[in-house]
Amino acid sequence: MNQVSARPPVRPASLASREAVARRSEWLAPDCSGMNFFEADPGLRGLLSLYMDEPLRTHLEPHFNELGELGGGRLAELSAAAERHPPELIARDRFGRDNETVESHPAYHAMEAIAFGRFGMHAMTHRAGIMGWPDKYPPLAKYLFHYMFAQSEFGLLCPVNLTDSSSALIDRYGSEELRQRYLDKIWTQDMDQLHRCAQFMTEKAGGSDVGAAELTAVRDGAHWRLWGEKWFCSNVDAELAVLLARPEGAPDGGRGLGLFLLPKVLEDGTRNSYRITRLKDKLGSRGMASGEIIFEGAVAYQLGELDRGLKQMLEMVNSSRVSHLARAAGMMRRCLNEAMQASRHRSAFKKPVINHPLMQRQLLKLIVPTEQALSALFHVGGFSGRDDKHARAMLRILTPIYKYRACRDNVPVAVGSMEARGGNGYIEDWPNARLVRDAPLGLIWEGTSNINSLDAIQRAVAKERAHLALREDLNDRLDMATGLPGQFRDRLRAGIDRAIAFAEEVAAHPEHERFCRVAANRLYQATTAALLANEGVRLGGAGGDARRLLLSRFVLEHRLEESRQTSLASFAWEEEAIPLLLSDAPVPLEQAAALAGY
């Protein structure tokens, strides 16, 4: 008779030893500390080969790699420190003089040195020579740096983007004197000379209704003086701010607003006449100072025509919306990395969590929107900076749709990643809680979901017919996707046609504005499904990874809801597809095409 060996007895006291505690800590899944976020992102590296010319890609890849290494190392540490030590408003100096200053933690300034100083992210599309490149960078390159940076730090990208886009308004609409005075200081990488920019738009009465603004501008010789207040001012202590104000006597509404440039310090070295009255105690993005300002006759300079201020400001808003797409895509990638790390290193019921089918389904719900947003970023980034008719139409419709949907997806992806880690995900020692707090801010900055969907459907579709350019673009991409199964190509075309037709129907009936978000969502899902299919076939056809073709089918069936499947047999193809998508191994085109046409 075989003897069953008994477990050796354990002294209860030994379970409380330091060694035992340390040993049990090894059961906890690690986070992404020490990871190189560029090396860990095959989707990014693959799409670079499709969307970026080889000389520029070859030049940038070492810099992306450097930022990827910083993202999992020093930048992440600095970001966490700045979050723990938010900025403080010092209302008076030691002599009792009213001279409001914002004191940020040294970690925040160190992050500024990385973004502004090391990589020149604020200036790379405006002047040549940054990171050794002989020309200005295309906007796509800038947005990819935003994507990489956002994986560790979200809030600082607001000042980076505002400095970038504000300088474009000064360059385009400022006088020669203003351009000479400020642009070199804005575009410098010298942190001692740098003039950062801010955008002061929101007022108590207005919110998204910018036309309700009350801040008044009174002419005073060659400049203007501002009276009133702004309620939400991001990067509140910036050296320069672009804002909207209503010239004295101008009509109500958006047409009565002018665009102005506000310096923090005047030419004679004195502080301009405005007060920072309070810093916002924000849910997320705590390291970056946002505040409230009262203007007491502050000097400001006119930018452009007084009755076109809102339209001019919207040029800045549109580029900021693409930046928010980049940030949402980057944050989702970080959330996905964290979820994969937790799932691969946690065990439950005697096997790794990632091997449980229900967890695999949950991970797919993170993978699909993450890769959709990355495709969207490359797509719209390729049109940014162009001035031809087709590019203008594409930017007009893609910008609000992509910003709306990607920023919305960021929230459930962040929560899903937290859930994948379990209880530790809810604790501030780990990165998930902060990702959950930061994600909703993208829903508010540069237009809420309602504002962006209204812009897309009631203006871009109804008034400018920009959806026609989108349909042409997507059909061309499907035509170019040789190797795409014919039946699946037809399904994608049908999905595009239905999404376009519904958007047209909603646009034709403004009384049904409650469907604008539904219409914008369908356009996003149909567009990204087509992009993923095109990318998967092209990458797979070149001997690379065709997994994006599989992701396209998941979008078509689960997010565009081409048809609501009611039998288990209809999901049979997923049994083979899911393990392929959870593996790091490339998916051959032949296998992906077979599953797409299943």
GROMACS .gro file of N, CA, C and O in nm, residues 64 111 197 203 205 211 234 271 276 335 346 387 404 445 448 484:
model
   64
   64PHE      N    1   1.244   5.740  -3.020
   64PHE     CA    2   1.129   5.671  -2.962
   64PHE      C    3   1.175   5.567  -2.860
   64PHE      O    4   1.113   5.550  -2.754
  111MET      N    5   1.035   6.680  -1.552
  111MET     CA    6   0.956   6.630  -1.667
  111MET      C    7   0.947   6.735  -1.776
  111MET      O    8   0.953   6.702  -1.896
  197CYS      N    9   0.317   7.837  -2.296
  197CYS     CA   10   0.189   7.901  -2.328
  197CYS      C   11   0.074   7.827  -2.262
  197CYS      O   12   0.085   7.710  -2.226
  203GLU      N   13  -1.537   8.016  -1.903
  203GLU     CA   14  -1.591   8.109  -1.804
  203GLU      C   15  -1.708   8.043  -1.732
  203GLU      O   16  -1.764   7.944  -1.777
  205ALA      N   17  -2.013   8.134  -1.693
  205ALA     CA   18  -2.142   8.138  -1.761
  205ALA      C   19  -2.145   8.050  -1.885
  205ALA      O   20  -2.253   8.009  -1.929
  211GLY      N   21  -1.948   8.112  -2.675
  211GLY     CA   22  -2.007   8.238  -2.718
  211GLY      C   23  -2.071   8.318  -2.607
  211GLY      O   24  -2.100   8.437  -2.624
  234SER      N   25  -0.583   7.616  -1.759
  234SER     CA   26  -0.479   7.515  -1.747
  234SER      C   27  -0.343   7.577  -1.771
  234SER      O   28  -0.329   7.671  -1.849
  271ARG      N   29   0.474   9.282  -1.341
  271ARG     CA   30   0.374   9.178  -1.355
  271ARG      C   31   0.247   9.236  -1.415
  271ARG      O   32   0.202   9.345  -1.377
  276ILE      N   33  -0.409   8.531  -0.998
  276ILE     CA   34  -0.445   8.389  -0.986
  276ILE      C   35  -0.509   8.373  -0.849
  276ILE      O   36  -0.443   8.385  -0.746
  335CYS      N   37  -0.245   5.101  -2.009
  335CYS     CA   38  -0.342   5.018  -1.937
  335CYS      C   39  -0.337   4.874  -1.986
  335CYS      O   40  -0.344   4.780  -1.905
  346ARG      N   41  -0.013   3.675  -1.241
  346ARG     CA   42  -0.105   3.634  -1.134
  346ARG      C   43  -0.154   3.493  -1.160
  346ARG      O   44  -0.178   3.455  -1.276
  387ASP      N   45  -0.258   7.076  -4.683
  387ASP     CA   46  -0.353   7.184  -4.710
  387ASP      C   47  -0.430   7.162  -4.839
  387ASP      O   48  -0.481   7.255  -4.898
  404TYR      N   49  -1.369   6.212  -2.985
  404TYR     CA   50  -1.487   6.167  -2.909
  404TYR      C   51  -1.474   6.021  -2.867
  404TYR      O   52  -1.482   5.987  -2.749
  445TRP      N   53  -1.175   6.817  -2.170
  445TRP     CA   54  -1.090   6.912  -2.243
  445TRP      C   55  -1.120   6.908  -2.392
  445TRP      O   56  -1.144   6.802  -2.451
  448THR      N   57  -1.664   6.825  -2.490
  448THR     CA   58  -1.718   6.700  -2.437
  448THR      C   59  -1.759   6.608  -2.552
  448THR      O   60  -1.755   6.644  -2.670
  484LEU      N   61  -0.709   4.050  -4.902
  484LEU     CA   62  -0.822   4.054  -4.811
  484LEU      C   63  -0.932   3.962  -4.865
  484LEU      O   64  -0.969   3.973  -4.982
   0.00000   0.00000   0.00000
